[in-house]
mmCIF file of C-alpha atoms and ligand atoms in Angstrom:
data_model
loop_
_atom_site.group_PDB
_atom_site.id
_atom_site.type_symbol
_atom_site.label_atom_id
_atom_site.label_comp_id
_atom_site.label_asym_id
_atom_site.label_seq_id
_atom_site.Cartn_x
_atom_site.Cartn_y
_atom_site.Cartn_z
ATOM 1 C CA MET A 43 146.129 -16.013 -29.012
ATOM 2 C CA LEU A 44 146.695 -14.625 -25.554
ATOM 3 C CA GLU A 45 143.948 -16.806 -24.114
ATOM 4 C CA ASP A 46 145.024 -20.022 -25.864
ATOM 5 C CA LYS A 47 148.609 -19.869 -24.773
ATOM 6 C CA ASN A 48 148.055 -19.639 -21.065
ATOM 7 C CA ILE A 49 146.617 -22.974 -20.191
ATOM 8 C CA HIS A 50 147.359 -22.447 -16.527
ATOM 9 C CA LYS A 51 145.983 -19.124 -15.349
ATOM 10 C CA THR A 52 146.461 -17.380 -12.059
ATOM 11 C CA SER A 53 144.321 -14.303 -11.614
ATOM 12 C CA LEU A 54 146.038 -11.131 -10.438
ATOM 13 C CA GLU A 55 143.484 -10.718 -7.631
ATOM 14 C CA GLN A 56 144.669 -14.032 -6.248
ATOM 15 C CA ILE A 57 148.222 -12.843 -5.674
ATOM 16 C CA GLY A 58 147.778 -9.122 -5.062
ATOM 17 C CA GLU A 59 149.995 -6.205 -6.107
ATOM 18 C CA PHE A 60 152.975 -6.979 -3.885
ATOM 19 C CA GLY A 61 152.911 -10.671 -4.700
ATOM 20 C CA LEU A 62 152.859 -9.773 -8.363
ATOM 21 C CA ILE A 63 155.814 -7.386 -8.081
ATOM 22 C CA ASP A 64 157.796 -10.022 -6.186
ATOM 23 C CA ILE A 65 157.161 -12.682 -8.802
ATOM 24 C CA LEU A 66 157.827 -10.458 -11.799
ATOM 25 C CA THR A 67 161.029 -8.930 -10.514
ATOM 26 C CA GLN A 68 162.701 -12.217 -9.606
ATOM 27 C CA GLY A 69 165.840 -13.079 -11.516
ATOM 28 C CA PHE A 70 167.014 -9.545 -12.222
ATOM 29 C CA PRO A 71 170.501 -9.337 -10.721
ATOM 30 C CA LEU A 72 172.250 -5.953 -10.436
ATOM 31 C CA ARG A 73 175.308 -6.165 -12.655
ATOM 32 C CA ASN A 74 176.429 -2.596 -13.019
ATOM 33 C CA PRO A 75 178.611 -1.144 -10.249
ATOM 34 C CA SER A 76 176.677 2.096 -10.752
ATOM 35 C CA SER A 77 173.483 0.415 -9.446
ATOM 36 C CA LEU A 78 173.832 1.038 -5.711
ATOM 37 C CA LYS A 79 170.210 0.242 -4.849
ATOM 38 C CA GLY A 80 167.664 -1.452 -7.065
ATOM 39 C CA ILE A 81 164.140 -2.747 -6.498
ATOM 40 C CA GLY A 82 162.764 -2.845 -2.984
ATOM 41 C CA ASP A 83 162.970 0.656 -1.596
ATOM 42 C CA ASP A 84 161.217 3.934 -2.348
ATOM 43 C CA GLY A 85 163.794 4.825 -4.938
ATOM 44 C CA ALA A 86 166.776 3.372 -6.746
ATOM 45 C CA VAL A 87 170.235 4.854 -6.139
ATOM 46 C CA ILE A 88 172.700 5.212 -8.999
ATOM 47 C CA ASP A 89 176.288 6.467 -8.923
ATOM 48 C CA PHE A 90 177.912 7.571 -12.178
ATOM 49 C CA ALA A 91 180.890 9.231 -10.491
ATOM 50 C CA HIS A 92 182.398 11.513 -13.168
ATOM 51 C CA GLU A 93 180.075 10.591 -16.006
ATOM 52 C CA LYS A 94 176.796 12.229 -16.959
ATOM 53 C CA ALA A 95 173.417 10.520 -16.688
ATOM 54 C CA VAL A 96 171.325 10.232 -19.872
ATOM 55 C CA ILE A 97 167.623 9.496 -19.391
ATOM 56 C CA SER A 98 164.827 8.583 -21.791
ATOM 57 C CA THR A 99 161.235 7.364 -21.449
ATOM 58 C CA ASP A 100 158.712 5.698 -23.737
ATOM 59 C CA LEU A 101 155.070 4.870 -23.242
ATOM 60 C CA LEU A 102 153.450 1.979 -25.126
ATOM 61 C CA ILE A 103 149.675 1.514 -25.290
ATOM 62 C CA GLU A 104 147.935 -1.645 -26.436
ATOM 63 C CA GLY A 105 146.020 -1.011 -29.649
ATOM 64 C CA VAL A 106 148.078 2.108 -30.417
ATOM 65 C CA HIS A 107 151.671 0.887 -30.342
ATOM 66 C CA PHE A 108 151.248 -2.864 -30.349
ATOM 67 C CA ASN A 109 148.686 -5.500 -31.177
ATOM 68 C CA LEU A 110 148.702 -8.618 -29.021
ATOM 69 C CA SER A 111 147.014 -10.705 -31.690
ATOM 70 C CA TYR A 112 150.352 -11.018 -33.476
ATOM 71 C CA MET A 113 152.842 -9.710 -30.948
ATOM 72 C CA PRO A 114 153.808 -12.420 -28.456
ATOM 73 C CA LEU A 115 154.162 -10.952 -24.950
ATOM 74 C CA LYS A 116 157.759 -12.057 -24.618
ATOM 75 C CA HIS A 117 158.628 -10.160 -27.783
ATOM 76 C CA LEU A 118 156.686 -7.158 -26.557
ATOM 77 C CA GLY A 119 158.729 -7.072 -23.351
ATOM 78 C CA TYR A 120 161.947 -7.339 -25.305
ATOM 79 C CA LYS A 121 160.920 -4.690 -27.819
ATOM 80 C CA ALA A 122 159.693 -2.262 -25.151
ATOM 81 C CA VAL A 123 163.198 -2.312 -23.683
ATOM 82 C CA MET A 124 164.925 -2.105 -27.097
ATOM 83 C CA VAL A 125 162.940 0.932 -28.193
ATOM 84 C CA ASN A 126 164.096 2.681 -25.077
ATOM 85 C CA LEU A 127 167.739 1.615 -25.035
ATOM 86 C CA SER A 128 167.913 2.768 -28.634
ATOM 87 C CA ASP A 129 167.362 6.361 -27.462
ATOM 88 C CA ILE A 130 170.258 6.093 -25.018
ATOM 89 C CA TYR A 131 172.599 4.741 -27.711
ATOM 90 C CA ALA A 132 171.436 7.542 -29.999
ATOM 91 C CA MET A 133 173.029 9.936 -27.485
ATOM 92 C CA ASN A 134 176.289 7.968 -27.868
ATOM 93 C CA ALA A 135 175.850 6.790 -24.286
ATOM 94 C CA ILE A 136 175.743 3.301 -22.747
ATOM 95 C CA ALA A 137 172.519 2.180 -21.058
ATOM 96 C CA THR A 138 172.959 0.854 -17.525
ATOM 97 C CA GLN A 139 169.550 0.804 -15.806
ATOM 98 C CA ILE A 140 165.854 0.678 -16.673
ATOM 99 C CA THR A 141 162.612 1.041 -14.790
ATOM 100 C CA VAL A 142 159.458 -0.630 -16.092
ATOM 101 C CA SER A 143 155.933 0.451 -15.201
ATOM 102 C CA ILE A 144 152.874 -1.497 -16.206
ATOM 103 C CA ALA A 145 149.136 -0.951 -16.038
ATOM 104 C CA VAL A 146 147.104 -4.115 -16.672
ATOM 105 C CA SER A 147 143.450 -5.024 -16.862
ATOM 106 C CA ASN A 148 142.204 -8.138 -15.089
ATOM 107 C CA ARG A 149 142.028 -9.875 -18.465
ATOM 108 C CA PHE A 150 145.739 -10.657 -18.015
ATOM 109 C CA PRO A 151 146.626 -13.626 -15.841
ATOM 110 C CA LEU A 152 149.915 -13.774 -13.966
ATOM 111 C CA GLU A 153 151.349 -16.129 -16.583
ATOM 112 C CA ALA A 154 150.924 -13.522 -19.333
ATOM 113 C CA LEU A 155 152.847 -10.934 -17.332
ATOM 114 C CA GLU A 156 155.545 -13.477 -16.582
ATOM 115 C CA GLU A 157 155.963 -13.900 -20.323
ATOM 116 C CA LEU A 158 156.262 -10.145 -20.734
ATOM 117 C CA TYR A 159 158.952 -10.035 -18.055
ATOM 118 C CA GLU A 160 160.797 -12.943 -19.677
ATOM 119 C CA GLY A 161 161.338 -10.687 -22.673
ATOM 120 C CA ILE A 162 162.382 -7.819 -20.413
ATOM 121 C CA ARG A 163 164.796 -10.144 -18.584
ATOM 122 C CA LEU A 164 166.323 -11.351 -21.850
ATOM 123 C CA ALA A 165 166.885 -7.757 -22.971
ATOM 124 C CA CYS A 166 168.521 -6.917 -19.623
ATOM 125 C CA ASP A 167 170.787 -9.977 -19.873
ATOM 126 C CA ILE A 168 171.920 -9.313 -23.425
ATOM 127 C CA TYR A 169 172.346 -5.539 -23.108
ATOM 128 C CA LYS A 170 173.717 -5.654 -19.555
ATOM 129 C CA VAL A 171 171.216 -3.285 -18.018
ATOM 130 C CA ASP A 172 169.745 -3.534 -14.520
ATOM 131 C CA LEU A 173 166.032 -3.367 -13.766
ATOM 132 C CA VAL A 174 166.053 -1.033 -10.758
ATOM 133 C CA GLY A 175 162.390 -0.151 -10.274
ATOM 134 C CA GLY A 176 158.992 0.537 -11.717
ATOM 135 C CA ASP A 177 155.362 0.736 -10.805
ATOM 136 C CA THR A 178 152.443 -1.655 -11.082
ATOM 137 C CA THR A 179 148.816 -0.629 -11.328
ATOM 138 C CA SER A 180 145.541 -1.654 -12.898
ATOM 139 C CA SER A 181 143.973 -0.337 -16.078
ATOM 140 C CA LEU A 182 140.340 -0.431 -17.131
ATOM 141 C CA ARG A 183 141.209 -1.860 -20.499
ATOM 142 C CA GLY A 184 144.326 -3.322 -22.049
ATOM 143 C CA LEU A 185 148.002 -3.173 -21.277
ATOM 144 C CA ILE A 186 150.145 -0.070 -20.893
ATOM 145 C CA ILE A 187 153.913 -0.284 -20.513
ATOM 146 C CA SER A 188 156.287 2.542 -19.774
ATOM 147 C CA VAL A 189 160.037 2.008 -19.781
ATOM 148 C CA THR A 190 162.562 4.555 -18.602
ATOM 149 C CA SER A 191 166.174 3.922 -19.380
ATOM 150 C CA ILE A 192 169.171 5.476 -17.777
ATOM 151 C CA GLY A 193 172.632 5.506 -19.277
ATOM 152 C CA LYS A 194 175.969 7.161 -18.842
ATOM 153 C CA ALA A 195 178.636 8.862 -20.886
ATOM 154 C CA PRO A 196 181.442 11.331 -20.310
ATOM 155 C CA LEU A 197 180.150 14.798 -21.209
ATOM 156 C CA GLU A 198 182.520 15.126 -24.174
ATOM 157 C CA LYS A 199 181.178 11.906 -25.752
ATOM 158 C CA ILE A 200 177.499 12.841 -25.760
ATOM 159 C CA VAL A 201 176.095 13.546 -29.227
ATOM 160 C CA TYR A 202 173.033 15.722 -29.829
ATOM 161 C CA ARG A 203 170.828 16.187 -32.880
ATOM 162 C CA ASN A 204 172.011 19.719 -33.432
ATOM 163 C CA GLY A 205 175.683 19.351 -34.346
ATOM 164 C CA ALA A 206 175.610 18.545 -38.084
ATOM 165 C CA LYS A 207 177.831 20.858 -40.160
ATOM 166 C CA GLU A 208 177.954 21.649 -43.858
ATOM 167 C CA ASN A 209 179.869 18.960 -45.825
ATOM 168 C CA ASP A 210 179.469 16.341 -43.080
ATOM 169 C CA LEU A 211 178.648 12.855 -44.330
ATOM 170 C CA ILE A 212 175.284 11.289 -43.450
ATOM 171 C CA VAL A 213 175.659 7.713 -42.228
ATOM 172 C CA VAL A 214 173.146 5.052 -41.262
ATOM 173 C CA SER A 215 173.650 1.660 -39.594
ATOM 174 C CA GLY A 216 172.126 -1.610 -40.836
ATOM 175 C CA ASP A 217 169.313 -1.512 -43.377
ATOM 176 C CA LEU A 218 165.993 0.310 -43.490
ATOM 177 C CA GLY A 219 162.311 -0.372 -44.098
ATOM 178 C CA SER A 220 162.230 -4.028 -43.072
ATOM 179 C CA ALA A 221 160.413 -3.536 -39.760
ATOM 180 C CA TYR A 222 157.620 -1.670 -41.542
ATOM 181 C CA MET A 223 157.229 -4.396 -44.169
ATOM 182 C CA GLY A 224 157.256 -6.999 -41.383
ATOM 183 C CA LEU A 225 154.258 -5.200 -39.917
ATOM 184 C CA GLN A 226 152.499 -5.181 -43.307
ATOM 185 C CA VAL A 227 152.982 -8.951 -43.588
ATOM 186 C CA LEU A 228 151.745 -9.572 -40.034
ATOM 187 C CA GLU A 229 148.694 -7.363 -40.532
ATOM 188 C CA ARG A 230 147.825 -9.085 -43.779
ATOM 189 C CA GLU A 231 148.090 -12.527 -42.204
ATOM 190 C CA ASN A 232 146.065 -11.330 -39.217
ATOM 191 C CA GLU A 233 143.214 -10.319 -41.564
ATOM 192 C CA VAL A 234 143.403 -13.691 -43.307
ATOM 193 C CA PHE A 235 143.366 -15.434 -39.930
ATOM 194 C CA LYS A 236 140.232 -13.526 -38.856
ATOM 195 C CA VAL A 237 138.400 -14.789 -41.935
ATOM 196 C CA ASN A 238 139.740 -18.333 -41.853
ATOM 197 C CA PRO A 239 141.504 -19.410 -38.653
ATOM 198 C CA ASN A 240 142.379 -22.791 -40.168
ATOM 199 C CA LEU A 241 144.545 -21.337 -42.883
ATOM 200 C CA GLN A 242 148.184 -21.643 -41.823
ATOM 201 C CA PRO A 243 150.185 -18.849 -43.437
ATOM 202 C CA ASP A 244 153.648 -19.530 -44.808
ATOM 203 C CA LEU A 245 155.670 -16.760 -43.222
ATOM 204 C CA GLU A 246 159.032 -18.360 -43.943
ATOM 205 C CA PRO A 247 159.946 -16.082 -46.890
ATOM 206 C CA TYR A 248 159.277 -13.016 -44.710
ATOM 207 C CA GLN A 249 161.146 -14.210 -41.655
ATOM 208 C CA TYR A 250 163.749 -11.455 -41.729
ATOM 209 C CA LEU A 251 161.065 -8.752 -41.973
ATOM 210 C CA ILE A 252 158.958 -10.228 -39.185
ATOM 211 C CA GLU A 253 161.980 -10.522 -36.956
ATOM 212 C CA ARG A 254 162.829 -6.879 -37.584
ATOM 213 C CA GLN A 255 159.284 -5.948 -36.518
ATOM 214 C CA LEU A 256 158.889 -8.290 -33.552
ATOM 215 C CA LYS A 257 162.435 -8.483 -32.270
ATOM 216 C CA PRO A 258 164.367 -5.328 -33.074
ATOM 217 C CA GLU A 259 167.853 -4.888 -31.665
ATOM 218 C CA ALA A 260 169.092 -1.546 -30.367
ATOM 219 C CA ARG A 261 172.477 -0.656 -31.866
ATOM 220 C CA LYS A 262 174.720 -0.690 -28.825
ATOM 221 C CA ASP A 263 177.279 -2.386 -31.074
ATOM 222 C CA ILE A 264 177.465 0.736 -33.242
ATOM 223 C CA VAL A 265 178.195 2.972 -30.244
ATOM 224 C CA LEU A 266 181.010 0.595 -29.259
ATOM 225 C CA LEU A 267 182.221 0.419 -32.872
ATOM 226 C CA LEU A 268 182.385 4.213 -33.208
ATOM 227 C CA GLU A 269 184.334 4.365 -29.973
ATOM 228 C CA LYS A 270 186.772 1.739 -31.256
ATOM 229 C CA LEU A 271 187.177 3.545 -34.580
ATOM 230 C CA GLY A 272 187.750 6.832 -32.806
ATOM 231 C CA VAL A 273 184.800 8.522 -34.493
ATOM 232 C CA LYS A 274 182.552 10.953 -32.648
ATOM 233 C CA PRO A 275 179.507 11.784 -34.764
ATOM 234 C CA THR A 276 178.667 15.471 -35.095
ATOM 235 C CA SER A 277 174.951 14.661 -34.672
ATOM 236 C CA MET A 278 172.989 11.470 -34.100
ATOM 237 C CA MET A 279 169.505 10.057 -33.500
ATOM 238 C CA ASP A 280 167.817 6.699 -33.781
ATOM 239 C CA ILE A 281 165.384 5.887 -36.567
ATOM 240 C CA SER A 282 162.035 5.172 -34.974
ATOM 241 C CA ASP A 283 159.729 7.092 -37.332
ATOM 242 C CA GLY A 284 161.470 6.621 -40.683
ATOM 243 C CA LEU A 285 164.640 8.017 -42.257
ATOM 244 C CA SER A 286 162.977 11.018 -43.840
ATOM 245 C CA SER A 287 161.482 12.531 -40.712
ATOM 246 C CA GLU A 288 164.595 11.775 -38.630
ATOM 247 C CA LEU A 289 166.910 13.404 -41.129
ATOM 248 C CA LEU A 290 164.658 16.453 -41.202
ATOM 249 C CA HIS A 291 164.918 16.627 -37.406
ATOM 250 C CA ILE A 292 168.716 16.634 -37.566
ATOM 251 C CA CYS A 293 168.743 19.269 -40.317
ATOM 252 C CA LYS A 294 166.240 21.502 -38.537
ATOM 253 C CA GLN A 295 168.014 21.342 -35.207
ATOM 254 C CA SER A 296 171.436 21.760 -36.819
ATOM 255 C CA GLN A 297 170.163 24.532 -39.134
ATOM 256 C CA VAL A 298 171.550 22.864 -42.236
ATOM 257 C CA GLY A 299 170.248 21.217 -45.411
ATOM 258 C CA CYS A 300 171.035 17.804 -46.879
ATOM 259 C CA ARG A 301 171.319 15.736 -50.035
ATOM 260 C CA LEU A 302 170.203 12.171 -49.483
ATOM 261 C CA MET A 303 171.140 9.756 -52.263
ATOM 262 C CA GLU A 304 168.361 7.319 -53.099
ATOM 263 C CA GLU A 305 170.761 4.724 -54.524
ATOM 264 C CA LYS A 306 172.778 4.675 -51.290
ATOM 265 C CA ILE A 307 169.893 3.818 -48.942
ATOM 266 C CA PRO A 308 170.658 0.323 -47.585
ATOM 267 C CA LEU A 309 167.868 -2.178 -48.317
ATOM 268 C CA ASP A 310 167.746 -5.902 -47.626
ATOM 269 C CA PRO A 311 166.933 -8.146 -50.639
ATOM 270 C CA VAL A 312 164.009 -9.667 -48.693
ATOM 271 C CA LEU A 313 162.575 -6.170 -48.276
ATOM 272 C CA ILE A 314 162.946 -5.419 -51.977
ATOM 273 C CA ASN A 315 161.041 -8.614 -52.864
ATOM 274 C CA ALA A 316 158.258 -7.890 -50.377
ATOM 275 C CA CYS A 317 157.876 -4.321 -51.664
ATOM 276 C CA GLU A 318 157.422 -5.671 -55.181
ATOM 277 C CA GLU A 319 154.784 -8.094 -53.939
ATOM 278 C CA PHE A 320 152.917 -5.379 -52.017
ATOM 279 C CA ASN A 321 153.365 -2.930 -54.874
ATOM 280 C CA LEU A 322 155.179 -0.395 -52.718
ATOM 281 C CA SER A 323 158.262 1.646 -53.507
ATOM 282 C CA SER A 324 161.136 0.362 -51.390
ATOM 283 C CA THR A 325 162.558 3.883 -51.225
ATOM 284 C CA MET A 326 159.281 5.204 -49.818
ATOM 285 C CA VAL A 327 159.178 2.360 -47.311
ATOM 286 C CA ALA A 328 162.744 3.081 -46.182
ATOM 287 C CA LEU A 329 162.012 6.824 -45.960
ATOM 288 C CA SER A 330 158.668 6.614 -44.199
ATOM 289 C CA GLY A 331 158.351 3.191 -42.594
ATOM 290 C CA GLY A 332 159.231 3.287 -38.926
ATOM 291 C CA GLU A 333 160.636 1.104 -36.187
ATOM 292 C CA ASP A 334 163.982 0.217 -37.708
ATOM 293 C CA TYR A 335 165.861 1.423 -34.618
ATOM 294 C CA GLU A 336 168.994 1.951 -36.630
ATOM 295 C CA LEU A 337 171.281 4.873 -35.856
ATOM 296 C CA LEU A 338 171.397 7.872 -38.169
ATOM 297 C CA PHE A 339 174.375 10.169 -37.712
ATOM 298 C CA THR A 340 176.653 12.657 -39.361
ATOM 299 C CA ILE A 341 180.440 12.629 -39.339
ATOM 300 C CA SER A 342 183.108 15.013 -40.430
ATOM 301 C CA GLN A 343 184.623 14.126 -43.838
ATOM 302 C CA ALA A 344 187.966 13.766 -42.070
ATOM 303 C CA ASP A 345 186.571 10.617 -40.415
ATOM 304 C CA TYR A 346 185.484 8.965 -43.661
ATOM 305 C CA ASP A 347 188.516 6.666 -43.903
ATOM 306 C CA LYS A 348 187.778 5.288 -40.446
ATOM 307 C CA ILE A 349 184.293 4.052 -41.346
ATOM 308 C CA LYS A 350 184.862 3.314 -45.050
ATOM 309 C CA GLY A 351 184.015 -0.263 -46.042
ATOM 310 C CA ASN A 352 182.444 -1.190 -42.705
ATOM 311 C CA PRO A 353 179.555 -3.539 -43.558
ATOM 312 C CA ASN A 354 177.441 -2.124 -40.711
ATOM 313 C CA LEU A 355 177.578 1.449 -41.969
ATOM 314 C CA SER A 356 176.403 3.152 -45.152
ATOM 315 C CA VAL A 357 177.148 6.694 -46.233
ATOM 316 C CA ILE A 358 173.846 7.875 -47.709
ATOM 317 C CA GLY A 359 174.441 11.537 -48.424
ATOM 318 C CA TYR A 360 175.906 14.760 -47.117
ATOM 319 C CA ILE A 361 174.994 17.936 -45.296
ATOM 320 C CA THR A 362 174.607 21.217 -47.174
ATOM 321 C CA ASP A 363 173.949 24.831 -46.311
ATOM 322 C CA ALA A 364 170.407 25.395 -45.002
ATOM 323 C CA SER A 365 169.511 27.535 -48.016
ATOM 324 C CA GLN A 366 169.722 24.466 -50.281
ATOM 325 C CA GLY A 367 166.963 22.716 -48.355
ATOM 326 C CA CYS A 368 166.615 19.007 -47.618
ATOM 327 C CA ASN A 369 166.506 16.916 -50.772
ATOM 328 C CA LEU A 370 166.330 13.357 -51.938
ATOM 329 C CA ILE A 371 168.479 12.840 -55.024
ATOM 330 C CA THR A 372 166.742 10.119 -57.004
ATOM 331 C CA ARG A 373 168.373 7.464 -59.193
ATOM 332 C CA ALA A 374 167.354 9.664 -62.129
ATOM 333 C CA ASN A 375 169.388 12.447 -60.519
ATOM 334 C CA GLU A 376 166.375 14.593 -59.711
ATOM 335 C CA ALA A 377 166.238 16.571 -56.476
ATOM 336 C CA ILE A 378 162.962 16.093 -54.585
ATOM 337 C CA PRO A 379 162.295 17.957 -51.330
ATOM 338 C CA LEU A 380 162.211 15.511 -48.412
ATOM 339 C CA GLU A 381 158.925 15.312 -46.590
ATOM 340 C CA ALA A 382 158.318 14.180 -43.072
ATOM 341 C CA ARG A 383 156.030 11.373 -44.081
ATOM 342 C CA GLY A 384 157.272 9.484 -41.078
ATOM 343 C CA TRP A 385 154.875 7.856 -38.764
ATOM 344 C CA ASN A 386 152.888 10.489 -36.885
ATOM 345 C CA ALA A 387 151.535 9.652 -33.439
ATOM 346 C CA PHE A 388 148.488 11.899 -33.926
ATOM 347 C CA ARG A 389 147.476 10.906 -37.415
HETATM 348 P P1 ADP B 88 155.837 2.486 -3.953
HETATM 349 O O1 ADP B 88 154.644 2.264 -3.081
HETATM 350 O O2 ADP B 88 156.955 3.221 -3.299
HETATM 351 O O3 ADP B 88 155.489 2.985 -5.319
HETATM 352 P P2 ADP B 88 155.812 -0.186 -4.891
HETATM 353 O O4 ADP B 88 155.206 -1.060 -3.861
HETATM 354 O O5 ADP B 88 154.992 0.228 -6.041
HETATM 355 O O6 ADP B 88 156.476 1.044 -4.156
HETATM 356 O O7 ADP B 88 157.100 -0.906 -5.441
HETATM 357 C C1 ADP B 88 157.992 -1.618 -4.616
HETATM 358 C C2 ADP B 88 159.301 -1.783 -5.319
HETATM 359 O O8 ADP B 88 159.116 -2.548 -6.514
HETATM 360 C C3 ADP B 88 159.920 -0.463 -5.772
HETATM 361 O O9 ADP B 88 161.341 -0.620 -5.684
HETATM 362 C C4 ADP B 88 159.486 -0.352 -7.208
HETATM 363 O O10 ADP B 88 160.410 0.421 -7.945
HETATM 364 C C5 ADP B 88 159.471 -1.813 -7.653
HETATM 365 N N1 ADP B 88 158.462 -2.090 -8.687
HETATM 366 C C6 ADP B 88 157.132 -1.906 -8.611
HETATM 367 N N2 ADP B 88 156.513 -2.308 -9.743
HETATM 368 C C7 ADP B 88 157.490 -2.760 -10.562
HETATM 369 C C8 ADP B 88 157.508 -3.292 -11.894
HETATM 370 N N3 ADP B 88 156.389 -3.440 -12.604
HETATM 371 N N4 ADP B 88 158.696 -3.645 -12.418
HETATM 372 C C9 ADP B 88 159.829 -3.468 -11.720
HETATM 373 N N5 ADP B 88 159.889 -2.989 -10.486
HETATM 374 C C10 ADP B 88 158.726 -2.620 -9.885
HETATM 375 MG MG1 MG B 89 154.484 2.060 -6.792
#
């Protein structure tokens, strides 16, 4: 796909490293007053005055974290930024700057990297973050992207994973499992395509799932919503590896247990249909499928009225004493110990 799309190709050798950086970093204005110096010097300069800086990094490797045979480069650029901003929002902070580093093999023409940066630019525009630096180098094989995001928050607003208390409510934004099923659909169609490239798949019924996989959105809106509602979560993290493993992280770090109600886990109807078709349990998919980039957090019961009825938020359980362990309460009212069947980078 990569080769077909770029009819006009300019080799990277032709333009050189500095030419490449110049072309790629065009059209990235500095919008945040905190960005004092962006691209073009040895380092960026950022001024958060009285607020604290929150920093997070991700590394994405072709063939491990993404597959270019079904991931368009523009989407990859957008997603690489989203994945990272999501970590900043999970601290209850607002992202303001990113740096992007890439290592590319000579298989990529300039036009492919321009597509990647189009996605990065779109993410910066929509989420109001400034690209303030990065690094560009060659790789022997494939594409490697590392994004670092920088955000800010007053110290008293920052939320860690370790603050959940007994009786707190467990809340999740959006719905779960769809990104994982989107990947299943794309992988299935990719196998079909390898066997018969003339077969045009009908992906229309799965559009929502595919969009969740290829174009996730980080939940900045939830951070702003919580601020507006006057709710400060007691603990929070984003769901990148699946609900089950993330909830276990919160419980472990907070030294508490939990009761997660199966019937309360928010699922999209499209996901439920796809799970039936693939013969998978939608609960398992929501618990263990990754890449939803929703926010998982706990709140004090006193804050329940403030979030009650909000269509973006679902209360899915509550925090218990550590001695009770971490359990899934099934629809049949059985307690099953939660397992970290989340996606494991070393599996
Ligand atoms: P240095 O030699 O100091 O590493 P570079 O020549 O690599 O500097 O980079 C020049 C400027 O361009 C720096 O401000 C750097 O942060 C920025 N930059 C380099 N590569 C990228 C990239 N892929 N994306 C965004 N900015 C980049
Ligand atoms: Mg450099």
